């Protein structure tokens, strides 16, 4: 479970860094703000990236989620009880699982049809969310104190 915790944290750290990059004006994987928005936001009619505040807010949430698996395995001291860490890890996992499942629904595709987002979402973003969610769920279940 230690390896799973570190892999989860590393992947989330990369995603956090990407949101910080977008918050300071980065445009990868696009060539400009519009093409980046089409690749990473995907909602109908959105031709610019979210505000820096929105990007940094998501980065802050992801940054906290990055620490959670490490706290759960006891990598660093935490004032939270182990049961609370495990329960919250399960909630984080459910959020990621929900986002991953949503990405494969017709409702989501109508909401976010913009290309290349739709293609990237079904082939990369949603499966990654499912894997992260599953990782959190497995970690929460196996690390829950008995």
XYZ file of C-alpha atoms in Angstrom:
146
model
C 0.000 0.000 0.000
C 2.990 2.271 0.467
C 3.739 2.178 -3.265
C 0.087 2.922 -4.096
C 0.115 5.921 -1.749
C 3.263 7.328 -3.322
C 2.025 6.744 -6.879
C -1.292 8.461 -6.085
C 0.493 11.396 -4.504
C 2.922 11.723 -7.401
C 0.186 11.657 -10.044
C -1.852 14.208 -8.103
C 1.234 16.381 -7.652
C 1.713 16.446 -11.430
C -1.945 17.379 -11.955
C -1.639 20.056 -9.259
C 1.435 21.519 -10.961
C -0.434 21.582 -14.264
C -3.266 23.604 -12.712
C -0.753 26.044 -11.225
C 0.854 26.331 -14.676
C -2.534 27.168 -16.196
C -3.180 29.630 -13.382
C -0.041 31.589 -14.258
C -1.033 31.696 -17.922
C 0.351 28.487 -19.391
C -1.350 27.234 -22.527
C -0.055 23.672 -22.958
C -1.433 21.433 -24.458
C -2.677 24.176 -26.764
C -0.936 26.880 -28.730
C -2.928 29.733 -27.176
C -5.620 30.204 -24.527
C -8.462 29.208 -26.867
C -6.842 25.984 -28.089
C -5.842 25.113 -24.516
C -9.425 25.665 -23.324
C -10.682 23.456 -26.147
C -8.321 20.710 -24.979
C -8.762 20.896 -21.207
C -12.144 22.543 -20.510
C -14.241 21.300 -23.390
C -17.536 22.986 -22.533
C -19.617 24.313 -25.384
C -18.819 27.967 -26.105
C -15.760 28.172 -23.820
C -12.906 29.759 -25.757
C -10.678 30.882 -22.922
C -9.100 29.275 -19.919
C -10.698 29.627 -16.491
C -9.534 32.516 -14.325
C -6.276 32.191 -12.403
C -8.346 32.099 -9.200
C -10.271 29.056 -10.465
C -7.076 27.293 -11.542
C -5.399 28.004 -8.202
C -8.508 26.887 -6.283
C -8.477 23.540 -8.095
C -4.713 23.309 -7.519
C -5.238 23.908 -3.786
C -7.814 21.111 -3.573
C -5.600 18.771 -5.558
C -2.612 19.736 -3.418
C -4.514 18.723 -0.301
C -5.571 15.467 -1.971
C -1.891 14.889 -2.829
C -1.027 14.782 0.872
C -3.911 12.517 1.893
C -2.515 9.121 0.824
C 0.788 9.901 2.535
C -0.972 10.908 5.745
C -3.064 7.752 5.614
C -0.013 5.460 5.487
C 1.641 7.435 8.298
C 4.401 8.927 6.151
C 4.115 12.124 8.188
C 2.417 13.030 11.432
C -1.217 14.040 11.228
C -3.545 15.295 13.923
C -6.458 13.517 12.238
C -7.455 10.065 13.496
C -6.745 7.190 11.124
C -10.481 6.443 10.759
C -11.089 10.028 9.645
C -8.218 9.897 7.168
C -9.535 6.646 5.723
C -13.126 7.908 5.504
C -12.012 11.113 3.812
C -9.812 9.133 1.419
C -12.921 7.161 0.467
C -14.816 10.420 -0.154
C -11.975 11.740 -2.314
C -12.014 8.446 -4.185
C -15.764 8.720 -4.760
C -15.330 12.226 -6.199
C -12.737 10.974 -8.669
C -14.799 7.873 -9.489
C -17.840 10.084 -10.092
C -15.890 12.340 -12.436
C -14.469 9.343 -14.237
C -17.862 7.711 -14.712
C -19.479 10.987 -15.764
C -16.955 11.327 -18.579
C -18.444 8.279 -20.286
C -22.073 9.394 -20.131
C -24.051 11.010 -22.961
C -25.016 13.800 -20.553
C -21.364 14.754 -20.048
C -20.605 14.553 -23.745
C -23.482 16.952 -24.490
C -22.147 19.261 -21.782
C -18.515 19.099 -22.966
C -18.448 18.244 -26.692
C -15.527 20.485 -27.685
C -12.698 18.760 -29.531
C -10.019 17.789 -28.726
C -11.359 17.685 -25.144
C -14.001 15.049 -25.904
C -11.410 12.695 -27.390
C -8.845 13.364 -24.648
C -11.510 12.978 -21.978
C -12.715 9.577 -23.130
C -9.215 8.255 -23.779
C -7.217 9.878 -20.961
C -8.908 12.224 -18.438
C -11.843 10.006 -17.426
C -9.833 6.762 -17.242
C -7.224 8.571 -15.132
C -9.957 9.810 -12.786
C -11.267 6.245 -12.484
C -7.797 4.941 -11.633
C -7.194 7.685 -9.060
C -10.606 7.061 -7.517
C -10.005 3.327 -7.388
C -6.585 3.899 -5.831
C -8.064 6.072 -3.089
C -10.829 3.528 -2.433
C -8.373 0.628 -2.186
C -6.098 2.637 0.076
C -9.013 3.711 2.288
C -10.298 0.157 2.641
C -6.935 -1.469 3.306
C -5.703 1.236 5.687
C -8.944 1.537 7.682
C -8.078 0.567 11.246
C -9.933 -2.458 12.562
